[in-house]
Coordinates of C-alpha atoms in Angstrom, one line a residue:
M27 CA 17.8 -4.1 -14.1
R28 CA 20.5 -2.1 -12.1
D29 CA 17.9 0.5 -11.2
F30 CA 15.4 -2.2 -10.2
T31 CA 17.9 -3.8 -7.8
S32 CA 18.9 -0.4 -6.4
G33 CA 15.2 0.1 -5.6
V34 CA 15.2 -3.2 -3.7
G35 CA 18.4 -2.0 -2.0
F36 CA 16.7 1.1 -0.6
F37 CA 14.0 -1.0 1.0
V38 CA 16.8 -3.1 2.7
Q39 CA 18.5 0.1 3.7
G40 CA 15.2 1.1 5.4
F41 CA 15.5 -1.9 7.7
G42 CA 19.1 -1.0 8.4
W43 CA 18.1 2.6 9.4
V44 CA 15.4 1.5 11.8
A45 CA 17.6 -1.2 13.2
R46 CA 20.2 1.4 14.1
N47 CA 17.4 3.7 15.5
G48 CA 15.3 1.3 17.6
R49 CA 13.1 4.0 19.2
W50 CA 11.9 5.2 15.8
W51 CA 11.1 1.6 14.9
A52 CA 9.0 1.2 18.0
F53 CA 7.5 4.7 17.4
G54 CA 6.4 3.6 13.8
L55 CA 4.9 0.3 15.0
I56 CA 2.1 2.1 16.9
P57 CA -0.1 3.1 13.9
A58 CA 0.8 -0.2 12.1
L59 CA -0.5 -2.2 15.1
V60 CA -3.7 -0.1 15.2
A61 CA -4.3 -0.7 11.4
F62 CA -3.5 -4.4 11.8
A63 CA -6.1 -4.8 14.6
I64 CA -8.7 -3.1 12.4
Y65 CA -8.0 -5.4 9.5
V66 CA -8.0 -8.5 11.7
V67 CA -11.5 -7.6 13.1
A68 CA -12.8 -6.8 9.7
L69 CA -11.5 -10.0 8.1
I70 CA -12.8 -12.2 11.0
Y71 CA -16.2 -10.6 10.6
L72 CA -16.1 -11.2 6.8
G73 CA -15.0 -14.8 7.3
T74 CA -17.7 -15.6 9.9
N75 CA -20.4 -14.1 7.8
A76 CA -19.2 -15.0 4.3
S77 CA -22.1 -17.5 3.8
E78 CA -24.7 -14.8 4.6
F79 CA -23.0 -12.3 2.3
A80 CA -22.9 -14.9 -0.5
A81 CA -26.6 -15.6 0.0
F82 CA -27.4 -11.9 -0.1
L83 CA -25.4 -11.4 -3.3
T84 CA -26.9 -14.4 -5.1
P85 CA -30.7 -14.4 -4.7
F86 CA -31.0 -15.7 -8.2
A87 CA -29.5 -19.1 -7.0
D88 CA -32.3 -19.8 -4.5
S89 CA -33.9 -22.4 -6.9
W90 CA -30.7 -24.1 -7.9
S91 CA -30.1 -27.6 -6.6
W92 CA -26.4 -26.9 -6.2
R93 CA -26.8 -23.5 -4.6
E94 CA -25.0 -24.4 -1.4
L95 CA -21.8 -25.4 -3.3
F96 CA -22.1 -22.3 -5.5
R97 CA -22.5 -20.0 -2.5
A98 CA -19.7 -21.7 -0.7
L99 CA -17.5 -20.8 -3.6
V100 CA -18.8 -17.3 -3.6
G101 CA -18.0 -17.0 0.1
I102 CA -14.5 -18.2 -0.4
A103 CA -14.0 -15.7 -3.3
L104 CA -15.3 -12.9 -1.0
V105 CA -12.8 -13.8 1.7
L106 CA -9.9 -14.0 -0.8
A107 CA -11.0 -10.7 -2.2
G108 CA -11.0 -9.2 1.3
L109 CA -7.5 -10.5 1.9
A110 CA -6.3 -9.0 -1.4
V111 CA -7.9 -5.6 -0.6
A112 CA -6.3 -5.7 2.8
V113 CA -2.8 -6.3 1.3
L114 CA -3.4 -3.5 -1.3
T115 CA -4.7 -0.9 1.2
F116 CA -2.7 -1.7 4.3
A117 CA 0.0 0.8 3.6
A118 CA -2.5 3.6 2.7
V119 CA -4.7 3.1 5.7
T120 CA -1.7 2.8 8.1
L121 CA -0.2 6.0 6.6
A122 CA -3.5 7.8 7.0
I123 CA -3.9 6.7 10.6
G124 CA -0.3 7.4 11.5
E125 CA 0.6 10.4 9.4
P126 CA 1.9 12.4 12.4
F127 CA 4.1 9.4 13.4
Y128 CA 5.4 8.7 9.9
E129 CA 6.0 12.3 9.1
K130 CA 8.3 12.6 12.1
L131 CA 10.0 9.3 11.1
S132 CA 10.4 10.5 7.5
S133 CA 11.8 13.8 8.7
A134 CA 14.4 12.0 10.9
V135 CA 15.6 10.0 8.0
D136 CA 15.5 12.7 5.3
V137 CA 16.5 16.0 6.9
L138 CA 15.7 19.0 4.8
E139 CA 17.0 22.6 5.3
R140 CA 13.6 23.9 4.1
E141 CA 10.4 21.9 3.7
E142 CA 6.7 22.5 3.2
E143 CA 4.9 22.3 6.5
Q144 CA 1.2 22.2 7.1
P145 CA -0.9 21.3 10.1
F146 CA -2.2 17.7 10.4
W147 CA -5.8 18.7 10.1
R148 CA -5.1 20.2 6.6
T149 CA -3.0 17.4 5.3
L150 CA -5.2 14.5 6.5
P151 CA -8.1 15.2 4.1
R152 CA -5.7 15.6 1.2
S153 CA -3.9 12.3 2.1
I154 CA -7.2 10.5 2.2
R155 CA -8.2 11.9 -1.2
D156 CA -4.8 11.0 -2.7
S157 CA -5.0 7.5 -1.3
L158 CA -8.5 7.1 -2.8
V159 CA -7.2 8.2 -6.2
T160 CA -4.4 5.8 -5.9
L161 CA -6.8 3.0 -4.9
F162 CA -8.9 3.8 -8.0
Y163 CA -5.9 3.3 -10.2
V164 CA -4.9 0.1 -8.4
L165 CA -8.4 -1.4 -8.9
L166 CA -8.4 -0.2 -12.6
F167 CA -5.5 -2.6 -13.1
T168 CA -6.1 -5.4 -10.6
V169 CA -9.7 -6.1 -11.4
P170 CA -9.0 -7.1 -15.0
L171 CA -5.9 -9.0 -13.7
F172 CA -8.1 -10.9 -11.3
F173 CA -10.3 -12.3 -14.1
L174 CA -7.3 -13.0 -16.3
G175 CA -6.0 -15.1 -13.4
F176 CA -8.5 -17.7 -14.4
V177 CA -7.0 -18.1 -17.9
P178 CA -5.0 -21.3 -18.0
V179 CA -1.2 -20.9 -18.1
L180 CA -1.4 -17.1 -18.5
G181 CA -3.1 -16.8 -15.1
Q182 CA -0.5 -18.8 -13.4
T183 CA 2.6 -17.2 -15.0
V184 CA 2.3 -13.8 -16.5
V185 CA -0.6 -12.4 -14.4
P186 CA 1.0 -12.8 -10.9
V187 CA 4.2 -11.1 -12.1
V188 CA 2.2 -8.2 -13.7
G189 CA 0.0 -8.0 -10.6
A190 CA 3.0 -7.8 -8.3
A191 CA 4.5 -5.1 -10.5
V192 CA 1.3 -3.0 -10.5
S193 CA 0.8 -3.4 -6.7
G194 CA 4.4 -2.6 -6.0
F195 CA 4.5 0.6 -8.1
F196 CA 1.4 2.0 -6.4
L197 CA 2.8 0.9 -3.0
T198 CA 5.8 3.0 -3.7
V199 CA 3.5 5.9 -4.6
E200 CA 1.9 5.7 -1.1
L201 CA 5.2 5.2 0.8
T202 CA 7.1 8.1 -0.9
T203 CA 4.2 10.5 -0.5
L204 CA 5.4 11.9 2.9
A205 CA 9.0 12.6 1.7
L206 CA 7.8 14.1 -1.6
E207 CA 5.1 16.2 0.0
R208 CA 7.7 17.7 2.3
R209 CA 9.4 18.9 -0.9
G210 CA 6.2 20.7 -1.9
M211 CA 5.2 18.1 -4.6
A212 CA 1.5 17.6 -5.5
R213 CA 0.1 14.2 -6.5
K214 CA 0.5 14.8 -10.3
Q215 CA 4.2 15.8 -9.8
R216 CA 4.8 12.7 -7.6
F217 CA 3.3 10.4 -10.2
A218 CA 5.4 11.9 -12.9
L219 CA 8.6 11.6 -10.9
L220 CA 7.9 7.9 -10.1
R221 CA 7.0 7.2 -13.8
A222 CA 10.3 8.8 -14.8
N223 CA 12.1 6.4 -12.3
K224 CA 9.9 3.4 -12.9
A225 CA 12.6 0.7 -12.5
S226 CA 13.7 2.0 -9.1
A227 CA 10.1 2.5 -8.0
L228 CA 9.2 -1.0 -9.1
G229 CA 12.2 -2.6 -7.3
F230 CA 11.3 -0.8 -4.0
G231 CA 7.6 -1.5 -4.3
V232 CA 7.7 -5.1 -5.4
A233 CA 10.1 -5.9 -2.5
A234 CA 7.7 -4.2 -0.1
F235 CA 4.6 -5.8 -1.6
L236 CA 6.0 -9.4 -1.4
L237 CA 6.9 -8.8 2.2
F238 CA 3.6 -7.2 3.0
L239 CA 1.9 -10.4 1.8
V240 CA 2.9 -12.0 5.2
P241 CA 0.3 -10.4 7.6
F242 CA 2.2 -9.7 10.8
V243 CA 5.5 -9.1 8.9
A244 CA 3.7 -6.2 7.2
V245 CA 3.3 -4.6 10.7
I246 CA 7.0 -5.0 11.6
A247 CA 8.2 -3.9 8.2
M248 CA 6.0 -0.7 8.0
P249 CA 8.5 1.7 9.8
A250 CA 11.3 0.2 7.7
A251 CA 9.3 0.8 4.5
V252 CA 8.7 4.4 5.4
A253 CA 12.4 4.9 6.2
G254 CA 13.4 3.2 3.0
A255 CA 11.0 5.4 1.0
A256 CA 12.6 8.5 2.5
L257 CA 16.0 7.2 1.6
L258 CA 14.8 6.4 -1.9
V259 CA 13.5 10.0 -2.3
R260 CA 16.6 11.6 -0.7
D261 CA 19.2 9.7 -2.7
R262 CA 17.5 8.8 -6.0
L263 CA 14.2 10.5 -6.8
A264 CA 14.8 14.0 -5.6
P265 CA 18.3 14.4 -4.2
T266 CA 18.2 18.2 -4.5
Q267 CA 15.5 20.4 -3.0
P268 CA 13.3 22.3 -5.5

């Protein structure tokens, strides 16, 4: 429990760091705003066309007398699924869009005497690939949890807690990538390190996940989350350089 709360503390420290360094906060807001605009457009498009998507996905219901109600429910489920995917992927997409921005921010928070440096055009494909792998693992857990959410009592108590823990852990995976890559650590090494420090990773990630559930707050909090992740790596996960 102490490690979990310390993980939450590193997230709070990220806010403190960017508050003391306002220009870095403004610098980190740029890619977050771009990603937020993309998600807003995509979700508006999904919401305004949800009934058409529902009809396309349910041709078998054409002869049903209650097909309109059924398709309305399917449309609502599609919008909710879109919102869930937006929350789960916002950090990964923002980091991919703003990797040069956040790499500089992470470097300013976590100064290394020696670090692994590669040009952006080489790191971007690897970052996208790693994010897709992480998304695969997220879906591997969250899809079963989505269906378990319909189970009475269990779906309203245990499932939300487990879902927040799973999403929080993988959010920490995404946010600590920059600082750990600067230490020359590949994806498998990063996963192993975070599993070995699971409580701290969960504390940091769950705090970030709950805050990221609030749409525009996620934009404002993104630079702080990157700064907090760099502090988590520097002071807890990998305090000494390999």
